[in-house]
Tab-separated table of C-alpha atoms and ligand atoms in Angstrom:
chain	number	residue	atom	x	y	z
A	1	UNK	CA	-152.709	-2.453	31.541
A	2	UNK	CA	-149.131	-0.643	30.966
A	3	UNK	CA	-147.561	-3.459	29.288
A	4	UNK	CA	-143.940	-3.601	27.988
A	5	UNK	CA	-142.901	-5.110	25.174
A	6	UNK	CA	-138.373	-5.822	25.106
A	7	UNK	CA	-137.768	-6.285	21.325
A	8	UNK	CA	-139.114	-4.315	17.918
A	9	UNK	CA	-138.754	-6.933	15.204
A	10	UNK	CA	-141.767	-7.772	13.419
A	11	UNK	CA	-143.350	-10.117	16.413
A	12	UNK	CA	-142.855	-7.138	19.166
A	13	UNK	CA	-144.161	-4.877	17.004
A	14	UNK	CA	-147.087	-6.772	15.820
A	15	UNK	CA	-148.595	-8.259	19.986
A	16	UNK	CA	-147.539	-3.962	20.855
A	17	UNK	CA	-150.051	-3.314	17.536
A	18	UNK	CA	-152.328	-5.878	19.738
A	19	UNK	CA	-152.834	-4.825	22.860
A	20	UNK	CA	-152.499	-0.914	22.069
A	21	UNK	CA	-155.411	-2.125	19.701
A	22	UNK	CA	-157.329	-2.880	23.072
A	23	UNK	CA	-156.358	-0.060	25.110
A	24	UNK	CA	-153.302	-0.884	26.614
A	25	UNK	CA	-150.852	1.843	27.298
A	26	UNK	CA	-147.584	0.303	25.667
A	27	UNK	CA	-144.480	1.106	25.493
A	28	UNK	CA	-141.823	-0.854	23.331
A	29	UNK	CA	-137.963	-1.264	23.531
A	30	UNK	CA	-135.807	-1.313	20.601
A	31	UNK	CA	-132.405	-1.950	20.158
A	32	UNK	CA	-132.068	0.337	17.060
A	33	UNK	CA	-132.360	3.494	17.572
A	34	UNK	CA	-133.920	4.336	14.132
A	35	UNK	CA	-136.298	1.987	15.202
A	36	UNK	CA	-137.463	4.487	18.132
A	37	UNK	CA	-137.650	7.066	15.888
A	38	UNK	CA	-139.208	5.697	13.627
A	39	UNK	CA	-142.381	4.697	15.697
A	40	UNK	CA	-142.525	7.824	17.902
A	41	UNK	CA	-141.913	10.246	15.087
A	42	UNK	CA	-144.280	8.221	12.041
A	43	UNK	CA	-146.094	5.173	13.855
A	44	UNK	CA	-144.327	2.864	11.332
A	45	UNK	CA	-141.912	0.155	12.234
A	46	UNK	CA	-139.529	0.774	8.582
A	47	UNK	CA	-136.697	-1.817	9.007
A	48	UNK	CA	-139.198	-5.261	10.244
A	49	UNK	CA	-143.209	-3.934	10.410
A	50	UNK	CA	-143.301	-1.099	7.476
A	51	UNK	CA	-146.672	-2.522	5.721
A	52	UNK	CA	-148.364	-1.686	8.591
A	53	UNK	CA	-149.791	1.732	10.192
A	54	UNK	CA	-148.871	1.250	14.170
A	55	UNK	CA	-151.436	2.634	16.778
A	56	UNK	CA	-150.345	6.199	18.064
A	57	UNK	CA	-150.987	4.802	21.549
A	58	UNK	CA	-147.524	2.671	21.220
A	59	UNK	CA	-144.384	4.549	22.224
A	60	UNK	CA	-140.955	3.642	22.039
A	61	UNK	CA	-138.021	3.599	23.788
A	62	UNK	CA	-134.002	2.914	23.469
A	63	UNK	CA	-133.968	2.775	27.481
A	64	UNK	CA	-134.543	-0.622	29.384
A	65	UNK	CA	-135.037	1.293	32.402
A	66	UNK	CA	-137.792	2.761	31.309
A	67	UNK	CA	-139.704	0.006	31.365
A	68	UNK	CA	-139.457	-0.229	35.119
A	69	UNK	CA	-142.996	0.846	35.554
A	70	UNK	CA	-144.679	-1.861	33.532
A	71	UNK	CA	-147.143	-4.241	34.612
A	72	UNK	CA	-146.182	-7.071	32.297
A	73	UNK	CA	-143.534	-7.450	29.773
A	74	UNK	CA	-143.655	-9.219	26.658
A	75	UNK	CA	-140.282	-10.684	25.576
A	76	UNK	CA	-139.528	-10.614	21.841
A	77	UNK	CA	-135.916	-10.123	21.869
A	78	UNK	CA	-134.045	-13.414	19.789
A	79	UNK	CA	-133.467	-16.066	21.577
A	80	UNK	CA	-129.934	-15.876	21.913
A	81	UNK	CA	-129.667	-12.142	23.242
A	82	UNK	CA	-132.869	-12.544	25.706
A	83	UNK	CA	-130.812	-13.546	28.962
A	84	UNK	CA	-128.486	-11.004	28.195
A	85	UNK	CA	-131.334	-8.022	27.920
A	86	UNK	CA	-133.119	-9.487	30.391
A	87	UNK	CA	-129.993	-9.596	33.279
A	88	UNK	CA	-130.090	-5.514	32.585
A	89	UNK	CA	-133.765	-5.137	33.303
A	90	UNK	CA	-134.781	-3.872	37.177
A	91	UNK	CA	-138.363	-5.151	37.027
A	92	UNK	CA	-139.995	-8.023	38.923
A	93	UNK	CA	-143.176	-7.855	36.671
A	94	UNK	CA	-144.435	-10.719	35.065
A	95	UNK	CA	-142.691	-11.870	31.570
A	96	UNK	CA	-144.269	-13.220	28.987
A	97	UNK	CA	-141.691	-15.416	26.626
A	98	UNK	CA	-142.606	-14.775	23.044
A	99	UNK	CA	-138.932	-16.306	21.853
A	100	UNK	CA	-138.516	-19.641	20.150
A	101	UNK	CA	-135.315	-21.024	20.647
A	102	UNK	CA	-132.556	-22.733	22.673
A	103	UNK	CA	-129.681	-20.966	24.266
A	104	UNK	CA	-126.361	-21.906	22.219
A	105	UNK	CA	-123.612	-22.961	25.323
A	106	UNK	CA	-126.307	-23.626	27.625
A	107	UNK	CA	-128.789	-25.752	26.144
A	108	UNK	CA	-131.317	-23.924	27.922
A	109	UNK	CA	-134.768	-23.163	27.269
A	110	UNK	CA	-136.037	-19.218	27.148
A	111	UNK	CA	-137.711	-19.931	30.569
A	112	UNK	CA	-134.722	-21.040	32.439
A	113	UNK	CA	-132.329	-18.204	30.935
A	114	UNK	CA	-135.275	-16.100	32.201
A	115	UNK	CA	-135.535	-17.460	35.717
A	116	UNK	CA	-131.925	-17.426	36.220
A	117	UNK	CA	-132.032	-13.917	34.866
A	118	UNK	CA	-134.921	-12.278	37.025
A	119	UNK	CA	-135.630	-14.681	39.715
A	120	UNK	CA	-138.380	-12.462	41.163
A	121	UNK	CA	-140.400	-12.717	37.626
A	122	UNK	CA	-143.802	-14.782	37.521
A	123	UNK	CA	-142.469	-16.363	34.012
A	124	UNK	CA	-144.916	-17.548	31.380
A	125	UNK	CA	-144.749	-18.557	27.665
A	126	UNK	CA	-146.611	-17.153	24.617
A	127	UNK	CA	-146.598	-19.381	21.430
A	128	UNK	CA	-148.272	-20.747	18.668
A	129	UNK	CA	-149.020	-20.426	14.885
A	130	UNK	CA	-148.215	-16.652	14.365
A	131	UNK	CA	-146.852	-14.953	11.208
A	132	UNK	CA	-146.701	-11.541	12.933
A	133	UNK	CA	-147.818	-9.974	9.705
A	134	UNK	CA	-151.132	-11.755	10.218
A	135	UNK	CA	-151.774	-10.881	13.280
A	136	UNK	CA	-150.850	-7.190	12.889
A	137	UNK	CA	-153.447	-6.764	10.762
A	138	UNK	CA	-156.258	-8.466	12.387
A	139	UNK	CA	-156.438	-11.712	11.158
A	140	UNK	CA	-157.672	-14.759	13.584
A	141	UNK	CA	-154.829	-16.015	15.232
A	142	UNK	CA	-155.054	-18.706	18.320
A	143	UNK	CA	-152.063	-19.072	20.539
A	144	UNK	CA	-150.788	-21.039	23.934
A	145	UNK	CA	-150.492	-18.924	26.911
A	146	UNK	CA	-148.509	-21.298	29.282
A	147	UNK	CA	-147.963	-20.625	32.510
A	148	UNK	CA	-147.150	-23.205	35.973
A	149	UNK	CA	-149.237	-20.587	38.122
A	150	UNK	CA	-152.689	-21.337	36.977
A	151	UNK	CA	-154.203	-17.704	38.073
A	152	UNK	CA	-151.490	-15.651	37.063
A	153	UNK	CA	-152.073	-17.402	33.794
A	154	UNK	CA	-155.470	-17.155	33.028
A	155	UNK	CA	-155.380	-13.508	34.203
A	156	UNK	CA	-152.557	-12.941	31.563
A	157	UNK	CA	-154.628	-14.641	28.556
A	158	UNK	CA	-157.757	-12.647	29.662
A	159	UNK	CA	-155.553	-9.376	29.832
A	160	UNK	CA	-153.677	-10.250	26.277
A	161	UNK	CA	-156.987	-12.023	24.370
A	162	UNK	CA	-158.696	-9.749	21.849
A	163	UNK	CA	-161.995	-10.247	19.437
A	164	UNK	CA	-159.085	-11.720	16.657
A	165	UNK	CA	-156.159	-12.922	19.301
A	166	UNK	CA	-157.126	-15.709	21.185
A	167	UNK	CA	-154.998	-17.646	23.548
A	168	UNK	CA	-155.185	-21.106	24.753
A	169	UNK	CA	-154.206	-21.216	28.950
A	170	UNK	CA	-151.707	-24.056	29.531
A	171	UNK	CA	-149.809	-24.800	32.656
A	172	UNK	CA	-147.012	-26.863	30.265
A	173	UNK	CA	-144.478	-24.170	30.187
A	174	UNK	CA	-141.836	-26.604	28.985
A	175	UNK	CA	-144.216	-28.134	26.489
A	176	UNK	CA	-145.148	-24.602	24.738
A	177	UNK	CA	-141.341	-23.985	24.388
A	178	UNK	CA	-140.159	-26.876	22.883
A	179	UNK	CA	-142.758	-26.637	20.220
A	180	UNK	CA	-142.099	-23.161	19.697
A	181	UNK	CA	-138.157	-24.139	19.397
A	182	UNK	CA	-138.010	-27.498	17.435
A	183	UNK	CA	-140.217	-26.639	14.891
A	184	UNK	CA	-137.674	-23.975	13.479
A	185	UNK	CA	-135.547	-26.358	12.633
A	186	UNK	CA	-137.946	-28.920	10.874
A	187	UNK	CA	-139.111	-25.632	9.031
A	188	UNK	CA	-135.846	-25.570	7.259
A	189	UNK	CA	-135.837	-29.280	6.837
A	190	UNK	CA	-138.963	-28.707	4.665
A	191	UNK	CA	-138.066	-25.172	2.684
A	192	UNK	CA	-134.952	-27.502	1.522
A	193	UNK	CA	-137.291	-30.056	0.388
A	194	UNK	CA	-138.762	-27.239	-1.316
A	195	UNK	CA	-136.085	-25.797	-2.797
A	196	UNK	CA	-134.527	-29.246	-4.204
A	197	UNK	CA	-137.881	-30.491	-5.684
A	198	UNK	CA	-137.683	-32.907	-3.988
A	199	UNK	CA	-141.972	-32.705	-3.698
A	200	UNK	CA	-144.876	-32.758	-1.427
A	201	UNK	CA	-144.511	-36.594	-0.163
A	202	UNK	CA	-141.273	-35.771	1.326
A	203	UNK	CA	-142.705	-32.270	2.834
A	204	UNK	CA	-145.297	-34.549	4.323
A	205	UNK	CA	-143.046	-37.090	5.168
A	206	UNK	CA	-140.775	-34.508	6.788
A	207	UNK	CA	-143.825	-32.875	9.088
A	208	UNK	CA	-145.163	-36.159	10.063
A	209	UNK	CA	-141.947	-37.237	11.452
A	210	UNK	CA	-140.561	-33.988	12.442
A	211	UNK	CA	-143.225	-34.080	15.435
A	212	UNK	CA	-142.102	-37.419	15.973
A	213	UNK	CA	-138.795	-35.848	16.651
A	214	UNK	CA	-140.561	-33.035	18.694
A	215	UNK	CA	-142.445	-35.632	20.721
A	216	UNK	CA	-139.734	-37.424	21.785
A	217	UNK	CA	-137.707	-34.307	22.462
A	218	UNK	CA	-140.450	-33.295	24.349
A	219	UNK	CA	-141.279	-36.389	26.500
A	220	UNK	CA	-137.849	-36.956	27.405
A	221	UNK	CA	-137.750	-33.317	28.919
A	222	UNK	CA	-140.890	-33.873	30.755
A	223	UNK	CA	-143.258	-31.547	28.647
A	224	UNK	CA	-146.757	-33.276	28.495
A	225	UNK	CA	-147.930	-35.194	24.611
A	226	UNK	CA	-151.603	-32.963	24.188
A	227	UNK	CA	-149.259	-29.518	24.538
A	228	UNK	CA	-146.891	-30.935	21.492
A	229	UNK	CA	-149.711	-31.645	20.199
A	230	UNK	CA	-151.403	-28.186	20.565
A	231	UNK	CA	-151.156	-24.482	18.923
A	232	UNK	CA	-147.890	-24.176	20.032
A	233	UNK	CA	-146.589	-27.863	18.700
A	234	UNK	CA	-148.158	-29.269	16.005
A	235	UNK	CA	-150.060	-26.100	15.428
A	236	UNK	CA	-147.182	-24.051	14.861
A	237	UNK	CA	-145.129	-26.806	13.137
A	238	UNK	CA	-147.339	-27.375	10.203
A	239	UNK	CA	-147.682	-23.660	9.656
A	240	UNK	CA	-143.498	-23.024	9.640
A	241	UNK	CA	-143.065	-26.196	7.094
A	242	UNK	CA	-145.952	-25.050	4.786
A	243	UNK	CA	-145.602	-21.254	3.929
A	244	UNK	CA	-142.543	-19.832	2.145
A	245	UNK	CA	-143.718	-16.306	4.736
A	246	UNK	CA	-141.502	-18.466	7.543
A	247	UNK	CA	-138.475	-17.170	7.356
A	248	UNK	CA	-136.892	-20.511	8.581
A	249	UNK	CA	-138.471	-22.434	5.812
A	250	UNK	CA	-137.062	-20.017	3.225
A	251	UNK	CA	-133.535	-20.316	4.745
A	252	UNK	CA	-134.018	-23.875	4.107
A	253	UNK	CA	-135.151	-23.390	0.241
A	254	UNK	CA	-132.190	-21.473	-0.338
A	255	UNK	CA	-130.231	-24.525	1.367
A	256	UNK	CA	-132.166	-26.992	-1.135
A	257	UNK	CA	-131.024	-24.709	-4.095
A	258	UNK	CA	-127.878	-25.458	-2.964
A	259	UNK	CA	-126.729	-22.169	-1.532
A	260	UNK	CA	-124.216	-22.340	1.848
A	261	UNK	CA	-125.387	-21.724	4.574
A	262	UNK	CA	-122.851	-18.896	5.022
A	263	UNK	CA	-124.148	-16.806	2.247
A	264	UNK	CA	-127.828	-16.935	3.001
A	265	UNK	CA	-127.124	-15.827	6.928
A	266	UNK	CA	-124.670	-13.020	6.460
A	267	UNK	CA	-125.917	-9.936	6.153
A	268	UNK	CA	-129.586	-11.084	7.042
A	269	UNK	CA	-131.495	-8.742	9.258
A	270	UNK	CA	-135.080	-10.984	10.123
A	271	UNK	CA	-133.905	-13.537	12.501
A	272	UNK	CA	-134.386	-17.498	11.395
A	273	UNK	CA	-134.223	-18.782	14.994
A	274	UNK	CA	-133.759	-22.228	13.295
A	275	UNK	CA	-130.233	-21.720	12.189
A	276	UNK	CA	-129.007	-20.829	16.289
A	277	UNK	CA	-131.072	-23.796	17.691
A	278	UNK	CA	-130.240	-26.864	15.304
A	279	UNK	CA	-126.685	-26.835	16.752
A	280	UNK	CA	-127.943	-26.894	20.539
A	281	UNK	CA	-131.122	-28.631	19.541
A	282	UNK	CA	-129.052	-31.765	18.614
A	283	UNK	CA	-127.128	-31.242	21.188
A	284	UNK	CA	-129.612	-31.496	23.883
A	285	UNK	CA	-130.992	-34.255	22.063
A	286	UNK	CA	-127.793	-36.485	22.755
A	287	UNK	CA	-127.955	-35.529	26.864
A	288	UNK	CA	-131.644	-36.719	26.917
A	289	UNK	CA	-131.097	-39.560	24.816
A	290	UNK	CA	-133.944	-38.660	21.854
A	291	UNK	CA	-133.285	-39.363	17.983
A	292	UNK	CA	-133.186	-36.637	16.107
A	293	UNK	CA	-132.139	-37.698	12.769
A	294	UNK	CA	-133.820	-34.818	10.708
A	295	UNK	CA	-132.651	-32.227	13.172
A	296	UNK	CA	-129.169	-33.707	12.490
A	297	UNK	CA	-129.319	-33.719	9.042
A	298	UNK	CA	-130.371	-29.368	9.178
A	299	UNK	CA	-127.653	-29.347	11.790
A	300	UNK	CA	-125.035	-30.483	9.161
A	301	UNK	CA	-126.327	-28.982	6.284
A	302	UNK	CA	-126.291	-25.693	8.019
A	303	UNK	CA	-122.473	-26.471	9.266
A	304	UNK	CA	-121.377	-27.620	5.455
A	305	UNK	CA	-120.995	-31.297	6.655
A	306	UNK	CA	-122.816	-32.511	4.074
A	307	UNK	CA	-125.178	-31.641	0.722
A	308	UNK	CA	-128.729	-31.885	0.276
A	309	UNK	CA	-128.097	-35.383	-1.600
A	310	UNK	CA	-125.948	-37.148	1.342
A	311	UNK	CA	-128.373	-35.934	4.174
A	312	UNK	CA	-131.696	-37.259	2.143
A	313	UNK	CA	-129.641	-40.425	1.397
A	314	UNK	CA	-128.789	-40.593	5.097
A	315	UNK	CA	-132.262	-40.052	6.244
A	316	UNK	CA	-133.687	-42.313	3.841
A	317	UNK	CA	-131.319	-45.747	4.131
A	318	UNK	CA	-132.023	-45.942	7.880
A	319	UNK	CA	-133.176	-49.132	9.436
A	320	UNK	CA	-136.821	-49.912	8.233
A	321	UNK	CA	-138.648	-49.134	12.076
A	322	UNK	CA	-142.432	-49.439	13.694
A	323	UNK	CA	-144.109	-46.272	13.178
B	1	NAD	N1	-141.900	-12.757	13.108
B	1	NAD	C1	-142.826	-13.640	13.503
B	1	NAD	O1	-143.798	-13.861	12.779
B	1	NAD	C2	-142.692	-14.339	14.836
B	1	NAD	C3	-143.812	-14.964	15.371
B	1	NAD	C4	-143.700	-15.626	16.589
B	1	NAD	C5	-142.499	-15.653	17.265
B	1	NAD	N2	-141.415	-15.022	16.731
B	1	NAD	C6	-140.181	-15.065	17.511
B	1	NAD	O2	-139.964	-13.780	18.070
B	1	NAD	C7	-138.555	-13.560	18.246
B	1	NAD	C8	-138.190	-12.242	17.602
B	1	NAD	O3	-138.406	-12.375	16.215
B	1	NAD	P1	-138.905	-11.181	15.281
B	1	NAD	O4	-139.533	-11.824	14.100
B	1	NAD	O5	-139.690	-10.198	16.036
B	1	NAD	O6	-137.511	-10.512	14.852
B	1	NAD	P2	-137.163	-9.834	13.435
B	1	NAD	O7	-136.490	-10.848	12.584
B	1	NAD	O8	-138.352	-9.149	12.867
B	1	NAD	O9	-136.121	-8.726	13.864
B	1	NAD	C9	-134.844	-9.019	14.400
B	1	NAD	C10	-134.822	-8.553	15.838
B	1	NAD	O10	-133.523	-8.801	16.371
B	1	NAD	C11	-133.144	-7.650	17.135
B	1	NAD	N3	-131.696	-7.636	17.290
B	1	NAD	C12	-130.761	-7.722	16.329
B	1	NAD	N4	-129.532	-7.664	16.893
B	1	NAD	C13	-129.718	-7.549	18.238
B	1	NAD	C14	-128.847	-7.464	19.348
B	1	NAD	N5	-127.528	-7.490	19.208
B	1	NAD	N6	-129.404	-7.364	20.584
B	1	NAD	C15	-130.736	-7.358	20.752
B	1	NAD	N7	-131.621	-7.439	19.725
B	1	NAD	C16	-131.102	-7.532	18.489
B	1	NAD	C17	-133.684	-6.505	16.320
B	1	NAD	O11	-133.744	-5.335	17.078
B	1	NAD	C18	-135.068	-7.052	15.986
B	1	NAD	O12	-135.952	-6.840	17.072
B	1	NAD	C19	-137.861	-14.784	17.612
B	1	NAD	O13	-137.525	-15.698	18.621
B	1	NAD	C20	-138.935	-15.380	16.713
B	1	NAD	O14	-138.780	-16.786	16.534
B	1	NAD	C21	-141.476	-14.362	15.541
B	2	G3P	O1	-140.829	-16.765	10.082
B	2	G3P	P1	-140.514	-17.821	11.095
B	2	G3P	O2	-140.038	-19.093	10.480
B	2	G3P	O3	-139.605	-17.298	12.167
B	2	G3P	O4	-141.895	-18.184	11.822
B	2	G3P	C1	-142.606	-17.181	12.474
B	2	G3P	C2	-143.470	-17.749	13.581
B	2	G3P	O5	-142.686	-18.447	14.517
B	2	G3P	C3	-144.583	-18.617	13.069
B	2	G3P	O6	-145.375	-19.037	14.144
């Protein structure tokens, strides 16, 4: 297949390692330049892949046109510049959403800022439980391939599945993305449990009724209970809150040492999606009428509304509920 991939951070860079891996011809689009060079000249992603030796098969490009020839596209771009990038493309091939987030101003999810971007694209959603070191280097790695045309779907997961990458057809498009989104957020909620000390009752605590939160984020916007529960929910969920690798659940240690919020974004070069979607994840929680109370509570400790103490006090004096 001659597959595109729009975005060379460490996930682009890792499902271009993938499919080159199975013979695709691939070509990848970065926004730095450096980053071009840097794969074309010496196979080596430097600034967000360097551990790992890329396939000479993958080529790179700074030009978005040049992807006009592509049979699919993989979209790894962040969240919040993928309807941008993606209003610049002249493509109709198929995209394959491999951001987790929600769109800040818009409150919309990756699949709607791609529909309203390319309305002739067959859309569909890649997510799950994926360091992208892991799966660069072979490891075993299950994902959710959703897509709401059934045969264009299973023809992508057949296309993208390889002897250690193996994806999971869904036609819950909505479902993948709010897993993929939400549990960024409860990610930090649990590195700042972390980094207080706060120990591994509350971490539990914190996962059990984070997807609690994601459930009835979920249901409200019509994504189906077995996807939340599924690679690219739950899945996903309890590896982001478990691993100080997650970049969101470090941002949130450094928030639990008591760090702002300010100091531990500027200058930062990995994305933690988290920080962009707690603001429009709360948001959107209000219009559809879901608590959120521990998405609040990362929401203000990102925006200095409150310390570690007052949001765990907050969270923890509630009214006594059925589980
Ligand atoms: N890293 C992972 O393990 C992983 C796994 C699954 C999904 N994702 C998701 O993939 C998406 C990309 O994450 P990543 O980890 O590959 O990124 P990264 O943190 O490794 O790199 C940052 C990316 O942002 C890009 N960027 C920075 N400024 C930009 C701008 N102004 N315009 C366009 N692009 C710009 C950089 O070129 C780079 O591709 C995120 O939504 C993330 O949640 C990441
Ligand atoms: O490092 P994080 O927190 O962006 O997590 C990476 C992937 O989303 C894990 O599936």
């Amino acid at each position: 297949m001659r597959l595109g991939v729009i975005g060379a951070g460490a996930w682009g860079t890792a499902l271009a390692q993938v499919a080159a891996g199975g013979g695709d011809d691939v070509l990848i689009w970065a926004y730095e330049p450096e980053v071009v060079d840097a794969i074309n000249a010496a196979h080596v992603n430097t600034p967000y892949l360097p551990e790992v030796p890329l396939s000479p098969g993958i080529r790179a490009t700074g030009d978005l046109a040049a992807l006009a020839d592509r049979e699919a596209l993989l979209v790894v771009t962040p969240a919040q510049h993928l309807g941008r990038i993606l209003a610049t493309l002249d493509t109709d091939a198929p995209l394959i959403l491999c951001a987790k987030g929600i769109e800040a101003g818009t409150r919309r999810l990756m699949s709607d800022v791609a529909a309203a971007a390319r309305p002739g694209s067959p859309i569909a959603v890649l997510s799950g439980p994926t360091f992208a070191r892991e799966v660069a280097a072979g490891l075993p790695t299950a994902v959710t391939l959703a897509c709401a045309d059934e045969a264009l779907g299973q023809r992508l997961a057949h296309r993208l599945a390889r002897p250690t990458f193996r994806p999971y057809f869904s036609d819950d498009v909505v479902g993948a993305e709010i897993g993929g989104a939400v549990k960024n957020v409860m990610a930090i909620a649990c590195g700042v449990v972390e980094g207080a000390g706060l120990g591994q009752n509350a971490r539990a605590a914190l996962i059990s009724r984070g997807f609690a939160e994601m459930t009835r984020f979920g249901l409200a916007l019509g994504a189906r209970a077995e996807t939340l529960a599924g690679l690219s929910g739950l899945g996903d969920l309890v590896l982001t809150c478990s691993s100080a690798s997650s970049r969101n659940f470090s941002l949130g240690m450094g928030l639990g040492q008591g760090k702002p919020a300010t100091e531990l974004l500027a200058d930062r070069r990995t994305v933690a999606e988290g920080a962009f979607t707690a603001p429009v994840l709360v948001e959107a929680a209000r219009e559809a009428g879901a608590d959120m109370p521990i998405a609040d509570a990362v929401a203000d400790l990102l925006a200095g509304k409150a310390d570690v103490r007052a949001v765990i006090d907050r969270l923890m004096s509630r009214p006594l509920k059925r589980e």
